[in-house]
């Protein structure tokens, strides 16, 4: 076998997100029959990453595998045991494609890492490689800013709890580390592909085509280079808002990537305090079922990071004011 990239593709990190499982089993079958042959490098497929959650048909086994992903000498929850074999497996590869789906209706998108930077939170040097693959996955929306936004939310939560004298489990920025963040910390690069709604009949096909495109782009199979998307919507997460009380309520039933206009009411706190948009943007990952003290919704804004010929902005420089005002 010719030398090349070491790729790992994972699915069912969340047990009820099965489109990637279907796609990977299809790819494995093609390879076992010789219909698809590896020409260079190495590839590992993990169709079911969290078998307990998959068996139960639910997002988690004992906890969310895609949070606080790291090996541990004292595993207590099922996901700790998964992490103890998954993390070394990730570290032996160069590139990760992690296949997911989502609950609410919406359009498929990919989550991308930060621009190259030497920061303490998410130092990175492979932004160009990630971007080149991201625009070839077959989706038209790319989103970045996950871990930095999550970390900022944790700091605000700590400050709020300290002000109120509240106690609780210590949560820090590393709680936001999942498969792709761990891969980047190990020196590799990674993309999360959200293939559509859980029940979307096309999601397994989109996942399958994305894997085929990835294999071709990385030179692992003898196939033409997949074309880059002609136009990509580029968004950056920059704020996360917690639900502070059980009676906090959304102004309406938001869906991920619903646009929001400056001054528009997004939600109302239990005491009547309105949360309004400070500027134009998008509501992302709204959680109708969030409990008090949990992430409630994220906010994003448009960028030109993935526009053809655009220069990547420095990490942490969003140029945007806070989106929510009270």
mmCIF file of C-alpha atoms in Angstrom, residues 116-309:
data_model
loop_
_atom_site.group_PDB
_atom_site.id
_atom_site.type_symbol
_atom_site.label_atom_id
_atom_site.label_comp_id
_atom_site.label_asym_id
_atom_site.label_seq_id
_atom_site.Cartn_x
_atom_site.Cartn_y
_atom_site.Cartn_z
ATOM 1 C CA UNK A 116 -4.710 28.862 12.802
ATOM 2 C CA UNK A 117 -3.658 30.276 16.154
ATOM 3 C CA UNK A 118 -1.280 29.773 19.062
ATOM 4 C CA UNK A 119 -3.825 30.387 21.808
ATOM 5 C CA UNK A 120 -4.059 28.404 25.015
ATOM 6 C CA UNK A 121 -7.580 27.104 24.421
ATOM 7 C CA UNK A 122 -7.439 25.632 20.917
ATOM 8 C CA UNK A 123 -4.023 26.093 19.295
ATOM 9 C CA UNK A 124 -4.189 24.918 15.681
ATOM 10 C CA UNK A 125 -2.125 24.799 12.479
ATOM 11 C CA UNK A 126 -4.306 22.872 9.991
ATOM 12 C CA UNK A 127 -7.082 25.352 9.166
ATOM 13 C CA UNK A 128 -6.259 25.317 5.458
ATOM 14 C CA UNK A 129 -6.579 21.522 5.256
ATOM 15 C CA UNK A 130 -9.854 21.524 7.181
ATOM 16 C CA UNK A 131 -11.323 24.232 4.996
ATOM 17 C CA UNK A 132 -10.302 22.473 1.784
ATOM 18 C CA UNK A 133 -12.164 19.323 2.829
ATOM 19 C CA UNK A 134 -15.118 21.151 4.384
ATOM 20 C CA UNK A 135 -16.070 22.843 1.107
ATOM 21 C CA UNK A 136 -16.018 19.434 -0.623
ATOM 22 C CA UNK A 137 -18.333 17.516 1.731
ATOM 23 C CA UNK A 138 -21.464 18.387 -0.229
ATOM 24 C CA UNK A 139 -23.002 20.889 2.200
ATOM 25 C CA UNK A 140 -23.444 24.622 1.775
ATOM 26 C CA UNK A 141 -23.150 25.823 5.377
ATOM 27 C CA UNK A 142 -19.957 25.826 7.485
ATOM 28 C CA UNK A 143 -19.917 26.855 11.149
ATOM 29 C CA UNK A 144 -16.964 27.573 13.426
ATOM 30 C CA UNK A 145 -16.414 29.026 16.894
ATOM 31 C CA UNK A 146 -17.766 26.142 18.990
ATOM 32 C CA UNK A 147 -15.124 25.694 21.706
ATOM 33 C CA UNK A 148 -14.281 29.374 22.235
ATOM 34 C CA UNK A 149 -17.979 30.204 22.580
ATOM 35 C CA UNK A 150 -18.548 27.286 24.938
ATOM 36 C CA UNK A 151 -15.575 28.366 27.088
ATOM 37 C CA UNK A 152 -16.875 31.938 27.305
ATOM 38 C CA UNK A 153 -20.258 30.597 28.409
ATOM 39 C CA UNK A 154 -18.638 28.533 31.141
ATOM 40 C CA UNK A 155 -16.822 31.603 32.475
ATOM 41 C CA UNK A 156 -20.067 33.599 32.566
ATOM 42 C CA UNK A 157 -21.811 30.728 34.346
ATOM 43 C CA UNK A 158 -19.056 30.587 36.964
ATOM 44 C CA UNK A 159 -19.242 34.333 37.545
ATOM 45 C CA UNK A 160 -23.041 34.214 37.833
ATOM 46 C CA UNK A 161 -22.931 31.329 40.311
ATOM 47 C CA UNK A 162 -20.246 33.038 42.382
ATOM 48 C CA UNK A 163 -22.323 36.222 42.531
ATOM 49 C CA UNK A 164 -25.321 34.254 43.736
ATOM 50 C CA UNK A 165 -23.321 32.097 46.115
ATOM 51 C CA UNK A 166 -24.510 29.008 44.251
ATOM 52 C CA UNK A 167 -22.587 25.757 44.481
ATOM 53 C CA UNK A 168 -22.421 22.871 42.087
ATOM 54 C CA UNK A 169 -20.056 20.660 40.109
ATOM 55 C CA UNK A 170 -16.975 22.403 38.730
ATOM 56 C CA UNK A 171 -17.265 22.751 34.963
ATOM 57 C CA UNK A 172 -14.442 24.138 32.843
ATOM 58 C CA UNK A 173 -13.722 24.706 29.167
ATOM 59 C CA UNK A 174 -12.437 21.156 28.665
ATOM 60 C CA UNK A 175 -15.998 19.957 29.235
ATOM 61 C CA UNK A 176 -16.601 21.199 25.683
ATOM 62 C CA UNK A 177 -13.972 18.873 24.217
ATOM 63 C CA UNK A 178 -15.473 16.170 22.022
ATOM 64 C CA UNK A 179 -14.119 14.017 19.215
ATOM 65 C CA UNK A 180 -12.977 16.806 16.897
ATOM 66 C CA UNK A 181 -11.520 18.982 19.644
ATOM 67 C CA UNK A 182 -9.591 16.009 21.038
ATOM 68 C CA UNK A 183 -8.289 15.183 17.551
ATOM 69 C CA UNK A 184 -6.984 18.726 17.106
ATOM 70 C CA UNK A 185 -5.318 18.635 20.515
ATOM 71 C CA UNK A 186 -3.495 15.491 19.419
ATOM 72 C CA UNK A 187 -2.061 17.347 16.417
ATOM 73 C CA UNK A 188 -4.561 16.203 13.799
ATOM 74 C CA UNK A 189 -7.498 17.909 12.147
ATOM 75 C CA UNK A 190 -11.177 17.087 12.076
ATOM 76 C CA UNK A 191 -14.667 17.959 10.877
ATOM 77 C CA UNK A 192 -18.121 17.247 12.270
ATOM 78 C CA UNK A 193 -20.725 16.686 9.577
ATOM 79 C CA UNK A 194 -24.329 17.186 10.681
ATOM 80 C CA UNK A 195 -26.137 15.259 7.935
ATOM 81 C CA UNK A 196 -29.694 16.444 8.584
ATOM 82 C CA UNK A 197 -32.576 15.574 10.874
ATOM 83 C CA UNK A 198 -32.450 12.158 12.557
ATOM 84 C CA UNK A 199 -35.369 10.848 10.491
ATOM 85 C CA UNK A 200 -34.365 12.481 7.200
ATOM 86 C CA UNK A 201 -34.345 9.690 4.603
ATOM 87 C CA UNK A 202 -31.616 11.468 2.646
ATOM 88 C CA UNK A 203 -29.221 11.828 5.606
ATOM 89 C CA UNK A 204 -27.586 8.373 5.147
ATOM 90 C CA UNK A 205 -27.005 9.130 1.466
ATOM 91 C CA UNK A 206 -25.477 12.513 2.288
ATOM 92 C CA UNK A 207 -23.206 10.833 4.850
ATOM 93 C CA UNK A 208 -22.215 8.161 2.320
ATOM 94 C CA UNK A 209 -21.395 10.706 -0.379
ATOM 95 C CA UNK A 210 -19.400 12.782 2.100
ATOM 96 C CA UNK A 211 -17.261 9.773 3.041
ATOM 97 C CA UNK A 212 -16.652 8.993 -0.633
ATOM 98 C CA UNK A 213 -15.709 12.632 -1.252
ATOM 99 C CA UNK A 214 -13.353 12.569 1.731
ATOM 100 C CA UNK A 215 -11.621 9.396 0.548
ATOM 101 C CA UNK A 216 -11.150 10.930 -2.901
ATOM 102 C CA UNK A 217 -9.971 14.332 -1.655
ATOM 103 C CA UNK A 218 -7.374 12.767 0.633
ATOM 104 C CA UNK A 219 -6.085 10.503 -2.146
ATOM 105 C CA UNK A 220 -7.040 7.317 -0.324
ATOM 106 C CA UNK A 221 -8.970 5.920 -3.305
ATOM 107 C CA UNK A 222 -8.392 6.287 -7.030
ATOM 108 C CA UNK A 223 -11.091 8.839 -7.856
ATOM 109 C CA UNK A 224 -11.334 12.340 -9.235
ATOM 110 C CA UNK A 225 -10.973 15.260 -6.838
ATOM 111 C CA UNK A 226 -14.478 16.281 -5.728
ATOM 112 C CA UNK A 227 -15.349 19.862 -6.684
ATOM 113 C CA UNK A 228 -15.469 22.576 -4.059
ATOM 114 C CA UNK A 229 -18.833 24.167 -3.379
ATOM 115 C CA UNK A 230 -19.384 27.240 -5.490
ATOM 116 C CA UNK A 231 -21.011 29.202 -2.678
ATOM 117 C CA UNK A 232 -20.771 28.491 1.056
ATOM 118 C CA UNK A 233 -22.649 30.150 3.896
ATOM 119 C CA UNK A 234 -20.068 30.869 6.584
ATOM 120 C CA UNK A 235 -21.238 31.385 10.163
ATOM 121 C CA UNK A 236 -19.448 31.829 13.469
ATOM 122 C CA UNK A 237 -20.868 30.934 16.862
ATOM 123 C CA UNK A 238 -20.010 33.670 19.322
ATOM 124 C CA UNK A 239 -22.432 33.524 22.240
ATOM 125 C CA UNK A 240 -24.204 30.893 24.311
ATOM 126 C CA UNK A 241 -27.139 31.753 26.579
ATOM 127 C CA UNK A 242 -28.000 29.571 29.562
ATOM 128 C CA UNK A 243 -31.473 28.824 30.829
ATOM 129 C CA UNK A 244 -31.420 30.268 34.333
ATOM 130 C CA UNK A 245 -34.870 29.221 35.580
ATOM 131 C CA UNK A 246 -37.319 26.471 34.710
ATOM 132 C CA UNK A 247 -39.881 29.106 33.697
ATOM 133 C CA UNK A 248 -37.620 30.905 31.200
ATOM 134 C CA UNK A 249 -39.431 30.725 27.848
ATOM 135 C CA UNK A 250 -38.625 31.168 24.161
ATOM 136 C CA UNK A 251 -40.693 33.761 22.308
ATOM 137 C CA UNK A 252 -41.484 31.090 19.724
ATOM 138 C CA UNK A 253 -40.406 27.618 18.675
ATOM 139 C CA UNK A 254 -36.965 28.373 17.245
ATOM 140 C CA UNK A 255 -35.168 26.051 14.825
ATOM 141 C CA UNK A 256 -31.394 26.037 14.335
ATOM 142 C CA UNK A 257 -30.207 28.788 11.993
ATOM 143 C CA UNK A 258 -33.441 30.724 12.130
ATOM 144 C CA UNK A 259 -32.466 34.347 11.387
ATOM 145 C CA UNK A 260 -33.062 36.940 14.064
ATOM 146 C CA UNK A 261 -33.191 40.703 13.504
ATOM 147 C CA UNK A 262 -31.814 43.439 15.734
ATOM 148 C CA UNK A 263 -34.350 44.168 18.460
ATOM 149 C CA UNK A 264 -36.314 40.970 17.921
ATOM 150 C CA UNK A 265 -37.468 39.135 21.048
ATOM 151 C CA UNK A 266 -35.755 35.766 21.380
ATOM 152 C CA UNK A 267 -36.875 34.734 24.855
ATOM 153 C CA UNK A 268 -38.173 35.996 28.186
ATOM 154 C CA UNK A 269 -36.753 35.223 31.623
ATOM 155 C CA UNK A 270 -39.070 33.973 34.363
ATOM 156 C CA UNK A 271 -39.096 37.441 35.933
ATOM 157 C CA UNK A 272 -40.224 39.074 32.684
ATOM 158 C CA UNK A 273 -36.795 40.259 31.518
ATOM 159 C CA UNK A 274 -36.752 40.161 27.700
ATOM 160 C CA UNK A 275 -33.796 38.797 25.739
ATOM 161 C CA UNK A 276 -33.639 40.739 22.483
ATOM 162 C CA UNK A 277 -31.250 40.600 19.558
ATOM 163 C CA UNK A 278 -28.618 43.310 19.722
ATOM 164 C CA UNK A 279 -27.872 42.886 16.012
ATOM 165 C CA UNK A 280 -28.784 40.649 13.092
ATOM 166 C CA UNK A 281 -27.738 37.034 13.466
ATOM 167 C CA UNK A 282 -28.959 33.456 13.837
ATOM 168 C CA UNK A 283 -30.359 31.305 16.633
ATOM 169 C CA UNK A 284 -28.470 27.992 16.735
ATOM 170 C CA UNK A 285 -29.005 24.772 18.717
ATOM 171 C CA UNK A 286 -32.077 25.972 20.652
ATOM 172 C CA UNK A 287 -32.967 23.464 23.362
ATOM 173 C CA UNK A 288 -36.639 23.417 24.304
ATOM 174 C CA UNK A 289 -35.885 20.781 26.955
ATOM 175 C CA UNK A 290 -32.947 22.534 28.632
ATOM 176 C CA UNK A 291 -32.996 22.539 32.421
ATOM 177 C CA UNK A 292 -32.128 25.472 34.649
ATOM 178 C CA UNK A 293 -28.385 26.136 34.534
ATOM 179 C CA UNK A 294 -27.928 24.389 31.182
ATOM 180 C CA UNK A 295 -27.084 25.690 27.710
ATOM 181 C CA UNK A 296 -30.282 27.085 26.202
ATOM 182 C CA UNK A 297 -29.318 28.418 22.797
ATOM 183 C CA UNK A 298 -26.325 29.623 20.798
ATOM 184 C CA UNK A 299 -26.034 32.653 18.545
ATOM 185 C CA UNK A 300 -24.090 33.047 15.339
ATOM 186 C CA UNK A 301 -23.251 35.721 12.808
ATOM 187 C CA UNK A 302 -22.218 35.656 9.167
ATOM 188 C CA UNK A 303 -18.511 35.788 8.277
ATOM 189 C CA UNK A 304 -16.536 35.604 5.046
ATOM 190 C CA UNK A 305 -14.020 33.042 6.292
ATOM 191 C CA UNK A 306 -14.911 30.401 3.708
ATOM 192 C CA UNK A 307 -15.609 32.780 0.836
ATOM 193 C CA UNK A 308 -13.254 32.239 -2.064
ATOM 194 C CA UNK A 309 -10.117 34.294 -1.665
#
